[in-house]
Structure formats: C-alpha cells, structure tokens
Tab-separated table of C-alpha atoms and ligand atoms in Angstrom:
chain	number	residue	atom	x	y	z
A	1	UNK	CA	8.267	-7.889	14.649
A	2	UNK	CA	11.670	-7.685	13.210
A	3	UNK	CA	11.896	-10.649	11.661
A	4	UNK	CA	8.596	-9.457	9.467
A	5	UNK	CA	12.479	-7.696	7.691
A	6	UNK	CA	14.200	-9.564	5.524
A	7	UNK	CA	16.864	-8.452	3.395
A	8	UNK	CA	18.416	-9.249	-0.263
A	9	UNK	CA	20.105	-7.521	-2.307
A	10	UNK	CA	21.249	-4.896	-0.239
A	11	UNK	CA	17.381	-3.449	0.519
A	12	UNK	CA	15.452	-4.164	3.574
A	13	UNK	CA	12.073	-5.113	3.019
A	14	UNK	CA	9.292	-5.788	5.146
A	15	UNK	CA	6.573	-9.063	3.853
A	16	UNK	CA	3.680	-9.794	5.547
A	17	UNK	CA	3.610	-13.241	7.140
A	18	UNK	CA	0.242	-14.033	5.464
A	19	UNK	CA	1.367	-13.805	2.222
A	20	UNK	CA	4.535	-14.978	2.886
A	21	UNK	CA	3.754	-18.052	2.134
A	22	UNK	CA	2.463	-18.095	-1.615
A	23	UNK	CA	5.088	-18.812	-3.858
A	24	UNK	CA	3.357	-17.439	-7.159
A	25	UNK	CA	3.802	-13.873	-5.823
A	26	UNK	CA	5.747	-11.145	-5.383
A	27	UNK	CA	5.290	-9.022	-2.619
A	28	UNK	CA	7.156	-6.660	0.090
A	29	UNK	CA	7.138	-3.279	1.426
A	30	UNK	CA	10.280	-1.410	1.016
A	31	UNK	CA	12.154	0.391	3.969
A	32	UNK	CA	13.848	3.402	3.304
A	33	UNK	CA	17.440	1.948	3.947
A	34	UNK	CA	19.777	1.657	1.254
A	35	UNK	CA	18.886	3.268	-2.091
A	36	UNK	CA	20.408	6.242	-4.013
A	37	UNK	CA	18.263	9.462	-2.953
A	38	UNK	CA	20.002	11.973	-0.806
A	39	UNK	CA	18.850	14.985	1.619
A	40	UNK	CA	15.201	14.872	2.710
A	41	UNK	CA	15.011	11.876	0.015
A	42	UNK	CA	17.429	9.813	1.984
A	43	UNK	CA	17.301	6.171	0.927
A	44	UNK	CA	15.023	4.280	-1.150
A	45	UNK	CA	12.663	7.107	-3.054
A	46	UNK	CA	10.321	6.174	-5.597
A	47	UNK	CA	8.214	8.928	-6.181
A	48	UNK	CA	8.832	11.564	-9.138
A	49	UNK	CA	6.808	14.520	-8.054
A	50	UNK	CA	8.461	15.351	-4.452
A	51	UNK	CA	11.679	17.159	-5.623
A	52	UNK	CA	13.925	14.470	-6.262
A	53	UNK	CA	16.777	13.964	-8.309
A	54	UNK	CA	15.188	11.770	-11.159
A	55	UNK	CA	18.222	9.762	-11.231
A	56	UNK	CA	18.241	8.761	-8.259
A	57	UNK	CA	14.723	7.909	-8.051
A	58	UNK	CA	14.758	5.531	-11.400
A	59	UNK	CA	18.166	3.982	-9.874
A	60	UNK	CA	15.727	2.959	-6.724
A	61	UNK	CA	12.715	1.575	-8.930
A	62	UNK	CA	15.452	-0.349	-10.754
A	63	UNK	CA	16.689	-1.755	-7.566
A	64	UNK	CA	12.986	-2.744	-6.737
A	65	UNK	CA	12.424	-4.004	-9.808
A	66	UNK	CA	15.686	-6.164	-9.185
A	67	UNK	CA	14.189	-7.572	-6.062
A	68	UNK	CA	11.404	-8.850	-7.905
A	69	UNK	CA	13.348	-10.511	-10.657
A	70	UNK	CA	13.518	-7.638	-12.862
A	71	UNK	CA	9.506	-7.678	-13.133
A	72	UNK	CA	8.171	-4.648	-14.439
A	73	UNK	CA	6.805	-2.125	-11.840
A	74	UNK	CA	3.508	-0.201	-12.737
A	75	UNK	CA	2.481	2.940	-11.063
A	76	UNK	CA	-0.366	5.699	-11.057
A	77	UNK	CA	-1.164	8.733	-10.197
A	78	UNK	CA	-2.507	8.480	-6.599
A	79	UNK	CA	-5.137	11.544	-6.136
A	80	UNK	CA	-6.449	10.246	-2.515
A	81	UNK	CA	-9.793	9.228	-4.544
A	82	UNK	CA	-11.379	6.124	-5.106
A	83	UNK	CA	-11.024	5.315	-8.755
A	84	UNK	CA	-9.743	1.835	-9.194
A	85	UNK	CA	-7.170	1.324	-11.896
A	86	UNK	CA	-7.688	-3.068	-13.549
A	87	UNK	CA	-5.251	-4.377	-15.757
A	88	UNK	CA	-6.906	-7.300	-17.174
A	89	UNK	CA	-5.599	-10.473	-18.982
A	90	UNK	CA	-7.930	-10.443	-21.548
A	91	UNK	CA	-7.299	-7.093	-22.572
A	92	UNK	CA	-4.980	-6.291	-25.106
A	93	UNK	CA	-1.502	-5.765	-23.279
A	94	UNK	CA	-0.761	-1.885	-23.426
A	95	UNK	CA	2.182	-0.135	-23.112
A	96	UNK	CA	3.226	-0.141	-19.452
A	97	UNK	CA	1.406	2.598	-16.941
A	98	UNK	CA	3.599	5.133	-15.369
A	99	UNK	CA	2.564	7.641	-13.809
A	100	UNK	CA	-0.059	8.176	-16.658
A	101	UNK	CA	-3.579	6.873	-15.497
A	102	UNK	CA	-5.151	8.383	-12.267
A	103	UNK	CA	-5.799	5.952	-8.851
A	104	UNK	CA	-5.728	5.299	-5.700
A	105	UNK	CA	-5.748	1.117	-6.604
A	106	UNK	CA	-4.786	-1.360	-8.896
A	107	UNK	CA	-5.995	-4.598	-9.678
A	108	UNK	CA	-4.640	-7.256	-11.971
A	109	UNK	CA	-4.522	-10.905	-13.044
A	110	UNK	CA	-1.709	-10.206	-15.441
A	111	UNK	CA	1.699	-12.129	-15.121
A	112	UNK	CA	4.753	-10.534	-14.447
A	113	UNK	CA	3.538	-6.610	-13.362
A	114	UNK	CA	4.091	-5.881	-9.837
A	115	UNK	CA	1.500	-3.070	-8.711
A	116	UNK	CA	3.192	-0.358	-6.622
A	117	UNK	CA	1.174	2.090	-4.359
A	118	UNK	CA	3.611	5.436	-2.448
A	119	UNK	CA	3.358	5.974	0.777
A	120	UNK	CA	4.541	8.234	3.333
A	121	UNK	CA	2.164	7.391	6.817
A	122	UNK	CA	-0.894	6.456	4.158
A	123	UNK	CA	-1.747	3.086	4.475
A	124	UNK	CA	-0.504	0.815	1.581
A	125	UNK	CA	-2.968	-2.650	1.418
A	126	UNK	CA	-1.621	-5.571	-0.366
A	127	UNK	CA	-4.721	-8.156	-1.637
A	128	UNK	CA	-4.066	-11.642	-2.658
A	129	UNK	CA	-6.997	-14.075	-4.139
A	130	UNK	CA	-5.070	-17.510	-4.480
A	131	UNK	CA	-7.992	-18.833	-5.770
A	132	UNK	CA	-8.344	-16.623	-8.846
A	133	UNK	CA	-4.385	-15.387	-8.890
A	134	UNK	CA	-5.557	-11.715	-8.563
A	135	UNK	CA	-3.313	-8.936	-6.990
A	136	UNK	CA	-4.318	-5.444	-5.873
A	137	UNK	CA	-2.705	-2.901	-4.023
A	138	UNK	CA	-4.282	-0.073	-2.568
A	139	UNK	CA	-3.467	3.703	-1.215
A	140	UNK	CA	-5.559	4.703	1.452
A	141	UNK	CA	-4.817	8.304	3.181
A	142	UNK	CA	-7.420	9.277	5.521
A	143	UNK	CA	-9.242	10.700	2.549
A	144	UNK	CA	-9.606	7.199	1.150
A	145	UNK	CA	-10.201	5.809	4.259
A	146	UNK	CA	-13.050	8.205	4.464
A	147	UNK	CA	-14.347	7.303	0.843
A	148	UNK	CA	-13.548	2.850	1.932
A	149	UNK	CA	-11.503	2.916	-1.234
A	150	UNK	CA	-10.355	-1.051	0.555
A	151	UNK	CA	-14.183	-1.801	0.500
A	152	UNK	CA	-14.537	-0.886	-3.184
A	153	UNK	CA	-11.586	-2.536	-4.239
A	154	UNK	CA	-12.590	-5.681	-2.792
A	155	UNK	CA	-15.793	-5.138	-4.653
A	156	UNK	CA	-14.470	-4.899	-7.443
A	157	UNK	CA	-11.785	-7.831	-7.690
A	158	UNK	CA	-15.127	-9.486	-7.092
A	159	UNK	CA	-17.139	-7.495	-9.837
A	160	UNK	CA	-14.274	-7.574	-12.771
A	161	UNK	CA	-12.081	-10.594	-11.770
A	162	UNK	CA	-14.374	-13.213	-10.059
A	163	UNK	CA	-12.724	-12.924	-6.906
A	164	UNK	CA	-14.527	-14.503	-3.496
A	165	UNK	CA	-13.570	-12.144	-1.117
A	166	UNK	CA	-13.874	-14.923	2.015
A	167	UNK	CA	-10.730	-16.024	-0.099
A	168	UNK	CA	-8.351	-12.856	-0.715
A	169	UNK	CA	-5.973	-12.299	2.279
A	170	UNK	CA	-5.146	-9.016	3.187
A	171	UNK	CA	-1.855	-7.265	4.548
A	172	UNK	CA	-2.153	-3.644	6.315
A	173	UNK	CA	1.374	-1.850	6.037
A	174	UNK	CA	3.272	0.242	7.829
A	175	UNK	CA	1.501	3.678	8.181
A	176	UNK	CA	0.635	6.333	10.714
A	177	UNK	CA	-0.431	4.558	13.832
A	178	UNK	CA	-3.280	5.338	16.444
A	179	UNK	CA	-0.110	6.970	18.338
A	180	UNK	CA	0.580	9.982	15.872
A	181	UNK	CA	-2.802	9.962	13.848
A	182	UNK	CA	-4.070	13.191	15.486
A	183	UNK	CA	-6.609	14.879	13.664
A	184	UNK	CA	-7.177	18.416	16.147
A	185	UNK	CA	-10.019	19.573	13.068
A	186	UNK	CA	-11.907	16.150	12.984
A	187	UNK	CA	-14.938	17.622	13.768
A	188	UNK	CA	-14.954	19.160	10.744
A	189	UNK	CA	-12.555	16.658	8.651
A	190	UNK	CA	-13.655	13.221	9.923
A	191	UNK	CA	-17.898	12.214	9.556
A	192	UNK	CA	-19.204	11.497	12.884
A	193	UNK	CA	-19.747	7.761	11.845
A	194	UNK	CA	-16.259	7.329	11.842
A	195	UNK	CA	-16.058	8.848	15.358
A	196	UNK	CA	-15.705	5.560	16.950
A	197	UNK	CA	-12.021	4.683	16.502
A	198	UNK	CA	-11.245	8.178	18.366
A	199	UNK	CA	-8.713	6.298	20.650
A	200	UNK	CA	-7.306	8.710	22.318
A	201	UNK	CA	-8.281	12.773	22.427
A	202	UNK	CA	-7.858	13.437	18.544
A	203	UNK	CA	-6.132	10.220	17.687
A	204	UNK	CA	-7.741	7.958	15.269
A	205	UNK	CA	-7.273	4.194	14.831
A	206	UNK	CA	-7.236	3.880	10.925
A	207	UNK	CA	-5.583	0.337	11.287
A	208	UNK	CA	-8.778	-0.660	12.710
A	209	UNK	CA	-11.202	1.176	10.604
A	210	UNK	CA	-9.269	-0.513	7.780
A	211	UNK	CA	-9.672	-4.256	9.356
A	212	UNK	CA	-13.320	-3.193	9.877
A	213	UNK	CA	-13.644	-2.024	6.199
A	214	UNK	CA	-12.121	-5.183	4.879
A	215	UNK	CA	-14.218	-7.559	7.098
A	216	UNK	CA	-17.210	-5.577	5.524
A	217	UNK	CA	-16.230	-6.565	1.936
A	218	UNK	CA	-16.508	-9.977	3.399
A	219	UNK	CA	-12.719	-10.748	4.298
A	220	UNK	CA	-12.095	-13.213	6.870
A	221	UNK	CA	-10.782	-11.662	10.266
A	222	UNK	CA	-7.720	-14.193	10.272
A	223	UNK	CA	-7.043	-13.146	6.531
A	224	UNK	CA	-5.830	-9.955	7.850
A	225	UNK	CA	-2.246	-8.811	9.131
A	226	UNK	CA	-2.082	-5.573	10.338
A	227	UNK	CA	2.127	-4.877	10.103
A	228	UNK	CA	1.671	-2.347	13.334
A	229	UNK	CA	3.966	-0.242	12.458
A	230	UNK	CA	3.760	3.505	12.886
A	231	UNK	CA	5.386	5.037	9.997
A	232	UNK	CA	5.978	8.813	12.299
A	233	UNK	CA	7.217	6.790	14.913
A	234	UNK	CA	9.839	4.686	12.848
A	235	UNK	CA	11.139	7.489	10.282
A	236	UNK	CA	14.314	5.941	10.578
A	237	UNK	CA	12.845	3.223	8.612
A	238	UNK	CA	9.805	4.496	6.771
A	239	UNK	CA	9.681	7.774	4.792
A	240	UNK	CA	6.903	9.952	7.164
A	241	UNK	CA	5.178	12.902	5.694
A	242	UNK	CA	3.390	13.919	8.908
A	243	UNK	CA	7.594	13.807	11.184
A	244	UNK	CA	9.091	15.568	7.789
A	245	UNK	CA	6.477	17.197	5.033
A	246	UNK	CA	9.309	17.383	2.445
A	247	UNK	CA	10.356	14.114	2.415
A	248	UNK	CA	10.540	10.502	-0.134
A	249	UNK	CA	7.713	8.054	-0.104
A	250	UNK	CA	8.285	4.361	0.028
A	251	UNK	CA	6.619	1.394	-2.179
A	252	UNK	CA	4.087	-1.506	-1.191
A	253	UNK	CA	4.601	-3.570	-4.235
A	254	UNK	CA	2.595	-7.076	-4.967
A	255	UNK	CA	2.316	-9.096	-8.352
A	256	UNK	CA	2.354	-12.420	-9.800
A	257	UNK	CA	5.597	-13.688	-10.806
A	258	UNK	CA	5.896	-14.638	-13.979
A	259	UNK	CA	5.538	-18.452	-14.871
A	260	UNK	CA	3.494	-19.247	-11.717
A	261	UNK	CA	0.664	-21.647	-12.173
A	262	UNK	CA	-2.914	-21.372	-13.157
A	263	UNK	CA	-1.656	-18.786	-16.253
B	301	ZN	ZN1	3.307	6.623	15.975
C-alpha cells in the first residue's frame, strides 16, 4: 500500500498503479502533507469556499500545478449532481474554468489541462482511454453515487469523445471506506436497490457499488484499482469531512501532458 506514495517536490502523492504506467499523463491524488493552509486547513487545501485563507489555498494549487509541470489546473463547481462538464479539442479554446461552470465531472481530450475533482471522504475517479487520449475525473458523494454519475460519465466519453469503454482504465481513490460509511437514516436516504452493499449494520460499501457501476458502463474488472483507503480512518493523510466537518479538501487531478503523442 505505501508504496502506491510517492513523493517530489516536497508533496506526497498517491498514483494508482494502473495508470502508473502511461507516460502521456498526468495523474495523482494529493495527501494532505506539506502545503501552506493552517488550522482545520492543515496542509495541502485546494478548495476556496471552506474558510480558508485564499493565499494559502492558491500557494497549494500552485504547488500542484508544479507537480504537473506547471500544467494548468481546471476546476468546477461540484454540486453532488450529475452534470458532466467536456472540454473538447475542437472547440474553440476558452478562457480557463475556475470555479465558474457547475459539475460533478470533467472530460477532456485537450493537451496540457489537468482536471481536478475536491474531496473530503467523496470518492474522486480518475478515467484514462489510451486509445482515444481522453481524461475524466469524477466526484462522486453518496449523492452521485446514488444518481451513477461514474456510469454517465463513461457514457459519455463514449457519446462525445469516441471512447470504448472495454478500453478506459479506471482508478477509485481514497474515500470513506465500508468501515466509517454509516448511513443510520438509509432507509430513508439510500433506494432499496442499493441495499445490497449494506456490509455491516448501516455501513455501506460505495467502493464496490462504484466497481459495480463502472463494470456496468462496460469497464473491464481488471481495469479497475480500488486505492482502499478510508479517508476517516487516515485523516492524518487525507482531509475527512465526516472525522472533522470544518476541514480542507484534497485534489484527484488527471490530464494529458502536453506534447504527448497522438495530438
Ligand atoms: Zn474507515
């Protein structure tokens, strides 16, 4: 597990092993350590809207930005829906998206922008079609769980960017783990058809309904890493809504580096 970590310049990031691999991307999910946030913030911050000091939070997106060569970082503004923000090639290049367009996903076969979800115990998914160089990276709370925003943005890296899905491999970060997903109201919160990964008494697997969501949108079952890592159960590492309510949220970043074949 540890050695998922790897470290440069001065931040500790975890990669999946699956994508590991491919050099025409940029990927990683960022611990907590280092960074310049203080107080409940402590560490590596990157979201504007918890209380933050602002510079401290745009000193930490410059450091990630750093790690990926100084690549620029695009946000949204994650509603736990299902809309599904594509930046296309063919479409004229924009000004950059911060904060600005509403999403719970990205999608993009543009050069150069690394697609950053914010987490604290949601579930940030990282796709990668080597085939068709597309990225996308996905929040999914248990609201989006609920709504399979995965499933639709599988769909639609098919739909919009001519993705085969039997081709895109998948990474499941760090969130809250069957362990500390307890959900006392699910019989009002959570549909009975999603019942079945009830572990526990009141403890949902959403790892699994995840891998089961993914496999649906026709993603092969050794495509997908699961990190395993409870994100309540390693606050020193992870920022953890449900072990502090105020508290940072951390990035699961993936793009194509710039100058990487099939442009
Ligand atoms: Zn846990």
């Amino acid at each position: 597990m540890e050695s998922e970590f790897s470290e440069q310049n001065s931040l500790t990031v975890y990669r999946f092993p699956n994508l590991n691999g491919y050099t025409e991307i940029h990927h990683g999910v960022f611990t907590r350590l280092s960074g310049f946030s203080k107080g409940p913030f402590q560490g590596l911050n990157i979201s504007t809207t918890v209380g933050d000091d602002p510079t401290d939070t745009a000193g930490n997106r410059r450091a990630i930005s750093r790690y990926f060569d100084g690549n620029e970082l695009v946000f949204i503004r994650q509603v736990h829906g299902s809309d599904i923000v594509c930046l296309k090639k063919d479409q004229k290049n924009g000004p950059a998206i911060h904060d600005e367009k509403t999403g719970d996903a990205m999608i993009t076969n543009i050069l150069g922008k690394m697609l950053v979800v914010q987490v604290a115990d949601c579930q940030p998914v990282l796709l990668f079609d080597p085939g068709q160089k597309v990225v996308a990276a996905v929040h999914s709370g248990w609201r989006g769980s609920l709504r399979n925003i995965i499933g639709k943005t599988v769909s639609s890296m098919a739909d919009h960017f001519d993705c085969d899905p039997e081709q895109i491999i998948a990474g499941i970060g760090p969130s809250l783990g069957p362990c500390c997903a307890e959900f006392i109201h699910y019989r009002k919160e959570i549909p009975e058809s999603f019942w079945k990964y009830q572990k526990t008494e009141n403890h949902f697997d959403f790892w699994e309904l995840s891998r089961d969501q993914l496999q649906e949108a026709g993603i092969r079952a050794n495509n997908i890493h699961i990190s395993g890592l409870c994100t309540k159960c390693r606050s020193d590492l992870f920022f953890s809504y449900r072990s502090q309510k105020i508290t940072g949220r951390f990035a699961g970043a993936i793009g194509l580096k710039t100058g990487s074949n099939g442009s």
